XYZ file of C-alpha atoms in Angstrom:
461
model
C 0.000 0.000 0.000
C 2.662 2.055 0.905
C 4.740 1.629 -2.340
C 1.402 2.260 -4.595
C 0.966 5.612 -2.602
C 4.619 6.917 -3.089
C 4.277 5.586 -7.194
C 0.941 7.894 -6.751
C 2.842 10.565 -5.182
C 6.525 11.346 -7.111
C 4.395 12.461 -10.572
C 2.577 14.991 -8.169
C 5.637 15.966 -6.150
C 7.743 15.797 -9.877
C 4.947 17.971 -11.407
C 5.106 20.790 -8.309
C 8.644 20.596 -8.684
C 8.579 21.515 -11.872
C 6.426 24.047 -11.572
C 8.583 25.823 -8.642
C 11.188 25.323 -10.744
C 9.449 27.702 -13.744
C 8.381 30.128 -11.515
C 12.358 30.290 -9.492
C 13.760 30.727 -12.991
C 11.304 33.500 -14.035
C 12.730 35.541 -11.174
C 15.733 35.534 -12.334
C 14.576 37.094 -15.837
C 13.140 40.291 -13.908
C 14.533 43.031 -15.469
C 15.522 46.233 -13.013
C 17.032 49.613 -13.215
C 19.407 49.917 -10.411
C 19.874 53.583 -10.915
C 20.339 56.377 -14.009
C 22.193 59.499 -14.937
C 21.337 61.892 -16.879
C 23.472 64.714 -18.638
C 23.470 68.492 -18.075
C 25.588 70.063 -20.568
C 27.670 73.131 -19.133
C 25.759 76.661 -19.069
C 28.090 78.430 -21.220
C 26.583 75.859 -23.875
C 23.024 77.335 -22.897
C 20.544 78.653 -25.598
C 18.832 82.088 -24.651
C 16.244 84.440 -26.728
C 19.400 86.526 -28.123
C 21.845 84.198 -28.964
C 19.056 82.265 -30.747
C 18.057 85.593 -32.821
C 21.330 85.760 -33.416
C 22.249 82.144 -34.457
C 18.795 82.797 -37.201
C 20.116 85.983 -38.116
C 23.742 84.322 -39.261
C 21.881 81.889 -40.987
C 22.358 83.293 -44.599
C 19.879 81.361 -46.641
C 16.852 82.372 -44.182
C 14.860 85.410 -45.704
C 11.189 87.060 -44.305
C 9.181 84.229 -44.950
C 11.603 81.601 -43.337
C 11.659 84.401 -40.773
C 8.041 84.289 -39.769
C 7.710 81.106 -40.143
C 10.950 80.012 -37.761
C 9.119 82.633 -34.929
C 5.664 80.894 -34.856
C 7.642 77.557 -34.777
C 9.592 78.881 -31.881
C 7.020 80.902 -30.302
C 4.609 77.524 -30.324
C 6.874 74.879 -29.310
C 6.811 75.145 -25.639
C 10.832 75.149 -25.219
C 12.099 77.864 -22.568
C 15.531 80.109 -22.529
C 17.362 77.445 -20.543
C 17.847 73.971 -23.317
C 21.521 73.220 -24.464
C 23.258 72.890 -27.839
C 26.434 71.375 -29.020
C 29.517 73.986 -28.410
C 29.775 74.060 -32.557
C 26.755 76.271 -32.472
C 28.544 78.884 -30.324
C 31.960 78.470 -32.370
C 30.054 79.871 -35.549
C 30.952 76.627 -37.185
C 27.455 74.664 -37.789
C 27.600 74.943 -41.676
C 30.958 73.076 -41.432
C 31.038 69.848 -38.733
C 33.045 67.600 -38.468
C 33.523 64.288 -38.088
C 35.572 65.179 -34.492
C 32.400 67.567 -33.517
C 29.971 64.714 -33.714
C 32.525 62.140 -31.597
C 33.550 64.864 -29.165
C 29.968 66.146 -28.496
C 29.312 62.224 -27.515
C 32.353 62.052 -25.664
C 32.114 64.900 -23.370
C 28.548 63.071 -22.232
C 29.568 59.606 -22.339
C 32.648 60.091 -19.919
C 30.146 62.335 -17.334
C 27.511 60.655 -17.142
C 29.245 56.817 -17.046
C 31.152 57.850 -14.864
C 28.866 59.305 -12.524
C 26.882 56.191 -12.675
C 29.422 53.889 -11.506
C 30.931 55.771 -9.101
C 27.518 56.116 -7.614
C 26.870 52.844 -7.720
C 30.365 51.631 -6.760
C 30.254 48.711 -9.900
C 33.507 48.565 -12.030
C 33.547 49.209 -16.085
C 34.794 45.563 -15.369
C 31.336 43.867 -13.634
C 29.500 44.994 -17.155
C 28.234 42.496 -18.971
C 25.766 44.338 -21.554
C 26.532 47.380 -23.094
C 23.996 49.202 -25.422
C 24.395 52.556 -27.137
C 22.163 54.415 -29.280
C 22.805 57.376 -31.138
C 20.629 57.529 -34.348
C 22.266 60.201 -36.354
C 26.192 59.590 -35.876
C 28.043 56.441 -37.068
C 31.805 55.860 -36.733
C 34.445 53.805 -36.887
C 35.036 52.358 -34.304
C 31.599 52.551 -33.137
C 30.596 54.761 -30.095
C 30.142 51.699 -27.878
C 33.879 50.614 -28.885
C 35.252 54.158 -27.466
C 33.089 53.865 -24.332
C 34.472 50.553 -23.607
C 38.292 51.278 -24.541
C 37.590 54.761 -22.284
C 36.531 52.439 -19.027
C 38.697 49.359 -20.004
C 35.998 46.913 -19.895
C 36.183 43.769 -20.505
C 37.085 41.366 -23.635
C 33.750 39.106 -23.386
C 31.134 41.853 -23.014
C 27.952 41.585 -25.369
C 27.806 45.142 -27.121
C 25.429 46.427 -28.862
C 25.770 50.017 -30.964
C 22.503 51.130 -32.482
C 21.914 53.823 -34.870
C 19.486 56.026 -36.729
C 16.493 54.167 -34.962
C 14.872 58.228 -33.914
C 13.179 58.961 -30.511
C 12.312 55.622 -29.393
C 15.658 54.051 -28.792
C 15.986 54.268 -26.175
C 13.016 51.776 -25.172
C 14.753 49.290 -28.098
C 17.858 49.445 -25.927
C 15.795 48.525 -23.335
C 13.918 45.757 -24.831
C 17.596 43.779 -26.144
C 18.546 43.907 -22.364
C 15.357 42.358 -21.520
C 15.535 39.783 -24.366
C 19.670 38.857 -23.190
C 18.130 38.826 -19.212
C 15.033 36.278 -19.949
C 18.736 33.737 -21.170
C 21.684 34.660 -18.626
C 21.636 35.052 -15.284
C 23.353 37.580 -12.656
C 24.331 40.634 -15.279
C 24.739 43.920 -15.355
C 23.331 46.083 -18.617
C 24.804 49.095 -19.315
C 22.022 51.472 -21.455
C 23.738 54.416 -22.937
C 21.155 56.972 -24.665
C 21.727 60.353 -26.928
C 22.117 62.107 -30.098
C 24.405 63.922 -31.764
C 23.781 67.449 -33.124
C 26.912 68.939 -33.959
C 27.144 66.887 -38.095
C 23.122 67.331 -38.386
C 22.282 71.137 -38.331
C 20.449 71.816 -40.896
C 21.713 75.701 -42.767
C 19.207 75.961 -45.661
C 15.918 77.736 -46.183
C 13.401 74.340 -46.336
C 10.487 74.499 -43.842
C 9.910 71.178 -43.074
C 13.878 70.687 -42.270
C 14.122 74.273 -40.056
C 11.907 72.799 -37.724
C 14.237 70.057 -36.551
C 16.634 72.855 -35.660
C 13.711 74.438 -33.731
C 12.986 71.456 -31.590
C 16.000 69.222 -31.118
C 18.614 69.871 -27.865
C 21.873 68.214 -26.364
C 21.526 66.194 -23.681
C 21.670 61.877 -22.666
C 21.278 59.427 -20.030
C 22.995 56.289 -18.648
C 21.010 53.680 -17.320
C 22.532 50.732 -15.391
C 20.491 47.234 -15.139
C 20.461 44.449 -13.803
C 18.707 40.530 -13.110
C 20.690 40.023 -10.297
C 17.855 38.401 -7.974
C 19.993 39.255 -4.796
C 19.848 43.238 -5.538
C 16.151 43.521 -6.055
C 15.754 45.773 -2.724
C 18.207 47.887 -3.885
C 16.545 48.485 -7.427
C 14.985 51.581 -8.649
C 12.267 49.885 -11.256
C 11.199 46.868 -12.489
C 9.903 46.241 -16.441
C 6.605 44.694 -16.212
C 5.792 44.564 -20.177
C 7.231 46.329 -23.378
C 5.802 46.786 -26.905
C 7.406 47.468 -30.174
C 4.976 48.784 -32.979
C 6.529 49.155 -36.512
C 4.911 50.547 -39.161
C 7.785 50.947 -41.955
C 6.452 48.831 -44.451
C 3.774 51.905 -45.120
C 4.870 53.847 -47.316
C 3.592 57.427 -46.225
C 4.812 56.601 -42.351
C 7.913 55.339 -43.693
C 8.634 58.752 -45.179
C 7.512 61.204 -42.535
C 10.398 61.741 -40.823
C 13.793 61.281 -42.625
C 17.174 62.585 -43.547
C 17.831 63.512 -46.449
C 19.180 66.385 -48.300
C 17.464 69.098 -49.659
C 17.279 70.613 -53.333
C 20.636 72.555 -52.583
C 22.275 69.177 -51.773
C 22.388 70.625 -47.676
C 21.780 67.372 -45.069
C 18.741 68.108 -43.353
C 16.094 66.176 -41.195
C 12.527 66.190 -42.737
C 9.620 66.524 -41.051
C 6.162 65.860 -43.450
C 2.866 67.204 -43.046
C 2.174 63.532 -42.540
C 3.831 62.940 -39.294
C 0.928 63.746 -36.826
C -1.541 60.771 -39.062
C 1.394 58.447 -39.142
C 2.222 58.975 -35.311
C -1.500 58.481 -34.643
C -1.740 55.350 -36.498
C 1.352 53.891 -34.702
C 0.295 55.122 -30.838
C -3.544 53.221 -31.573
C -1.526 50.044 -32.192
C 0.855 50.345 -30.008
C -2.288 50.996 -27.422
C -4.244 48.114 -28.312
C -1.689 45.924 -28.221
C -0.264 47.106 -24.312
C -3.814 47.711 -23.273
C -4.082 44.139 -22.431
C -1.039 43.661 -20.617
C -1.265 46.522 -18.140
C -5.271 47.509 -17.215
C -7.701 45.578 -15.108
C -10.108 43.057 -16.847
C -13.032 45.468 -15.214
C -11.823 48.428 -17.104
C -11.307 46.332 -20.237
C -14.822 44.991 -20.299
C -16.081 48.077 -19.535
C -14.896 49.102 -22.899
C -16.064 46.479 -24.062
C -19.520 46.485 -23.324
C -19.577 50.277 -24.338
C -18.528 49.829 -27.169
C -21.348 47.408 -28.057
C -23.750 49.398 -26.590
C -22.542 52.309 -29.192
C -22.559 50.015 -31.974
C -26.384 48.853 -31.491
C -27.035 52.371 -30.626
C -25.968 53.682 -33.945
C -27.342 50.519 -35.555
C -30.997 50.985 -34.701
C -30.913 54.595 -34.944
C -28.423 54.919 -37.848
C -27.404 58.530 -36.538
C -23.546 58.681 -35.268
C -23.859 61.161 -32.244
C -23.208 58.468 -29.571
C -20.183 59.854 -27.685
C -17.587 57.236 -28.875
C -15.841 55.085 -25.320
C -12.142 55.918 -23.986
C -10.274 53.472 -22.203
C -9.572 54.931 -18.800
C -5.544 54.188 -18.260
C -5.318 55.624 -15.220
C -6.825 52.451 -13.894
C -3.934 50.922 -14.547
C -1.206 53.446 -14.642
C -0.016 56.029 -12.295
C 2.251 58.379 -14.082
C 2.755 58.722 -18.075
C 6.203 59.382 -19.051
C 5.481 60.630 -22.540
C 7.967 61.824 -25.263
C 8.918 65.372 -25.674
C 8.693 65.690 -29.130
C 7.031 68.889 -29.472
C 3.915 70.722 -27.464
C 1.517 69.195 -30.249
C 2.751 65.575 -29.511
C 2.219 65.853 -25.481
C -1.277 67.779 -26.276
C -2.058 65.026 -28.628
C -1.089 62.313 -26.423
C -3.211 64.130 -23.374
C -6.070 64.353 -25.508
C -6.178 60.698 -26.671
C -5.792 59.210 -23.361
C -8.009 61.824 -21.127
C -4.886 63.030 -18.864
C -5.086 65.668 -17.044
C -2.610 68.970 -17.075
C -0.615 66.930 -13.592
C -0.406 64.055 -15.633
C 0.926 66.112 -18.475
C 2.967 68.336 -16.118
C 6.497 66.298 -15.938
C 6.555 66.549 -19.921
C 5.562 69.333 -20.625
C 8.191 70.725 -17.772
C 11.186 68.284 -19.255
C 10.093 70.110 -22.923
C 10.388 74.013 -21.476
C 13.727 73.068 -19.659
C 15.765 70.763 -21.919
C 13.779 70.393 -24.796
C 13.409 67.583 -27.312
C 16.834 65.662 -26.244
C 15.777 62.485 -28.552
C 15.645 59.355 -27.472
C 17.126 60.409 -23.936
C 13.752 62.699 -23.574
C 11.723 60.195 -21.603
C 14.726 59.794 -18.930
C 14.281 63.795 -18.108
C 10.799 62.733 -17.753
C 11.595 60.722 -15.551
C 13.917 62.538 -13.288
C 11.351 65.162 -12.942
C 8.700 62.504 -11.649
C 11.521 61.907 -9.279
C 12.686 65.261 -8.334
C 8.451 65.972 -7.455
C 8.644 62.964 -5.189
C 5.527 61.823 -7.066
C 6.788 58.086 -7.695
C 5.880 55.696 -4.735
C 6.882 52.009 -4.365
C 4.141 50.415 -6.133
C 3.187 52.646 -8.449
C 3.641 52.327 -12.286
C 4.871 54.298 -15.000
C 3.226 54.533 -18.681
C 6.597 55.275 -20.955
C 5.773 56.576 -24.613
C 8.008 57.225 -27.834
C 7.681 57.822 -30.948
C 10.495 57.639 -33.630
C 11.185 57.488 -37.043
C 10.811 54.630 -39.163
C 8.016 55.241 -37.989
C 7.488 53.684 -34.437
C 5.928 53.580 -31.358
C 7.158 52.183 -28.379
C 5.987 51.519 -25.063
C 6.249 50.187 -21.574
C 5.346 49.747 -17.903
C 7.318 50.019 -14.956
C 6.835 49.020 -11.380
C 8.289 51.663 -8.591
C 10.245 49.395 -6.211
C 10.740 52.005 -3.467
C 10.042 55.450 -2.814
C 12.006 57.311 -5.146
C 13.293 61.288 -4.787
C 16.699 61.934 -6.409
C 16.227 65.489 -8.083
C 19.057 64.482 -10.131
C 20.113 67.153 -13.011
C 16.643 68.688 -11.932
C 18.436 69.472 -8.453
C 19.206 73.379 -9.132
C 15.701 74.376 -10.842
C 12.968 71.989 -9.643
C 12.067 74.820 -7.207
C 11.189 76.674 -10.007
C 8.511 74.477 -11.774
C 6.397 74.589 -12.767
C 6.811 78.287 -13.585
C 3.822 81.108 -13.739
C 4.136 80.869 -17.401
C 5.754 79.502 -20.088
C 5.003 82.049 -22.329
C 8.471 82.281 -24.766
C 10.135 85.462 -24.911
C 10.603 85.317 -28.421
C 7.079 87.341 -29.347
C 8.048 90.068 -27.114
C 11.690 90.750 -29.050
C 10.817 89.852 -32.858
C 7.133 89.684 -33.131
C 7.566 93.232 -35.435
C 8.872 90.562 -38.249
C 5.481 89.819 -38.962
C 4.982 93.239 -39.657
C 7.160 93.519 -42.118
C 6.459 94.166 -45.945
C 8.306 91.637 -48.494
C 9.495 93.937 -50.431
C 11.012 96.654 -48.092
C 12.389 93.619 -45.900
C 16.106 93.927 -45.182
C 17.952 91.248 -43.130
C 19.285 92.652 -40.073
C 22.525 93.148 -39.044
């Protein structure tokens, strides 16, 4: 009796080993950011009302029309007196870069902000195991992730990764090959190193839809440091819960929206199309109905679902479309949205389409007046300033969104681990925000250009 009970029992206790065994393993797959570090360029690199003026005025291909144009642009774009640019804007030299510009402009942040990381966190270049850099608009030989690693010395077997002209949403790719090397090798550090270069891509000629980049683009980067090290979860910052990639480059008009390319004049430029806002749209519904599932609460979900119906057999029997058309509520399953900077009309657009409210919108639109569009390292100022606010508590979770060429949107979740309140490079100003106004100066001191007459105009001195 005995023997037929334990023959009953080892597939049971086999099977609940197993089982343990799955769920052990998974922990090890977690995938945590132990800390970040984000860059603050030096002020004398700082771009104010006058010196832009000035920096337009130099511009020698620019005439009235470019002129009014550049000064609604500016006026509209929510970016304040106090975002960065690469030191070959204040040389006088941005029709000329170099090759040396682009790699020193990368330099000067990689060796900061690495270094500040590690030291911080008191891990060796040597402990890294993963390094991935991204830096869309700057290729060299050797690659950007070669320099960082002959820089720190690090070591011969580390998997490196050095991704380029992938736009805005990088960073969050960077992210995802960590996640993808973590769910097959245990106990490693990730090293996640974020920017763009501007110094080789300022764009000197007189078409609209490539000005604009100069408009909205600014220096700046982050490191990020990760790890699946089981035994340093209660020292971790976040956790990933989920991440989605949507693609949509196989459409042609998307595919096209936003690209480099040169313009009639042969000058390198970075185009922006009237098509952008449709394509981003198309990309963020995807993207949304694809995460949706992953990170809200089956109530919320059928609650959608079951309005939805209800609108359909509505207009159905009636056959008159004013039913007010359903919005998932996110907020029942997110906390904070980290969204993209890329411009006051992408944050508004965003806010619109989800329902958020101006403290929801508050951290980007802040990161936008104060730094700018800084690329893919945008949602990492987002971030900090979450931080700095002492808004993120240990439990909560935080809704990241980008947008990128290509075109793509991509998007993920993560889980607070602790209270978190490191101000970060937001340390000397977060008093300060958000301000009375962010009104932009730049109305006040050249609104008479839209004043002037064509053919009187005279570029100023």
């Amino acid at each position: 009796m005995e023997l037929l009970i334990l023959l009953y029992a080892l597939p049971i206790f086999y099977f609940l080993f197993m089982i343990w065994k799955g769920v052990d393993a998974r922990r090890d797959q977690e995938c945590y950011i132990l800390d970040y570090q984000l860059f603050k360029p030096t002020d004398d690199r700082m771009l104010d009302t006058e010196f832009c003026g000035n920096l337009i005025k130099r511009t020698k291909n620019l005439g009235l029309v470019e002129y009014k144009f550049l000064l609604k642009a500016i006026v509209s774009s929510g970016i304040g007196e106090q975002t960065y640019a690469p030191r070959i804007i204040f040389d006088g030299r941005e029709d000329n870069p170099t090759m040396l510009d682009g790699i020193t402009e990368m330099e000067e942040f990689f060796y900061d902000c690495v270094g500040k990381l590690l030291a911080r966190k008191s891990i060796s270049p040597s402990e890294i195991d993963v390094l991935v850099v991204n830096v869309s608009m700057l290729s060299s030989v050797p690659s950007l992730a070669a320099r960082i690693i002959n820089h720190y010395k690090m070591r011969d077997d580390i998997k490196v990764y050095n991704l380029s002209g992938m736009g805005c949403s990088a960073s969050l790719i960077s992210v995802d090959i960590v996640r993808n090397i973590f769910k097959s090798n245990k106990n490693l550090y990730a090293l996640v190193v974020t920017s763009e270069s501007l110094s080789p891509n300022w764009y000197s000629g007189n078409e609209r839809s490539m000005i604009l980049a100069n408009c909205l683009f600014r220096s700046g980067g982050c490191a990020i440091l990760l790890t699946n090290k089981r035994a340093l979860k209660h020292k971790t910052m976040l956790k990933l819960n989920c991440l989605v990639r949507t693609h949509h480059g196989a459409r042609d008009e998307s595919y096209g929206c936003c690209i480099q390319k040169e313009d009639e004049q042969g000058r390198l430029g970075f185009h922006l199309s009237k098509n952008l806002p449709k394509s981003a749209t198309r990309a963020f519904v995807d993207n949304l109905r694809e995460i949706s599932p992953k990170i809200l609460p089956m109530s919320e979900l059928l609650r959608f679902l079951i309005a939805s119906l209800v609108r359909k057999m509505s207009q159905t029997s009636s056959k008159v479309g004013g039913a007010t058309k359903p919005v998932i509520n996110f907020k029942t399953g997110v906390d904070h949205f980290c969204i993209h900077t890329g411009g006051k009309a992408v944050i508004d657009g965003i806010g619109l389409s989800l329902e958020l409210s101006e403290y929801d919108l508050e951290p980007a639109r802040m990161t936008l007046h104060r730094f700018g569009n800084t690329s893919a390292s945008s949602l990492w100022y987002v971030l900090g300033y979450m931080e700095a606010k002492k808004r993120l508590k240990r439990g909560d979770r935080v809704l990241m969104i980008s947008f990128g060429a290509g075109f793509k949107c991509n998007s993920c979740v993560w889980e607070v681990m602790k209270d978190l309140g490191d101000a970060n490079v937001w340390k000397d100003c977060i008093e300060g925000y958000p301000p009375v106004s962010l009104a932009n100066p730049f109305m006040e001191k050249y609104g008479w250009i839209n004043q002037e007459d064509p053919s009187t105009f005279k570029i100023p001195e």
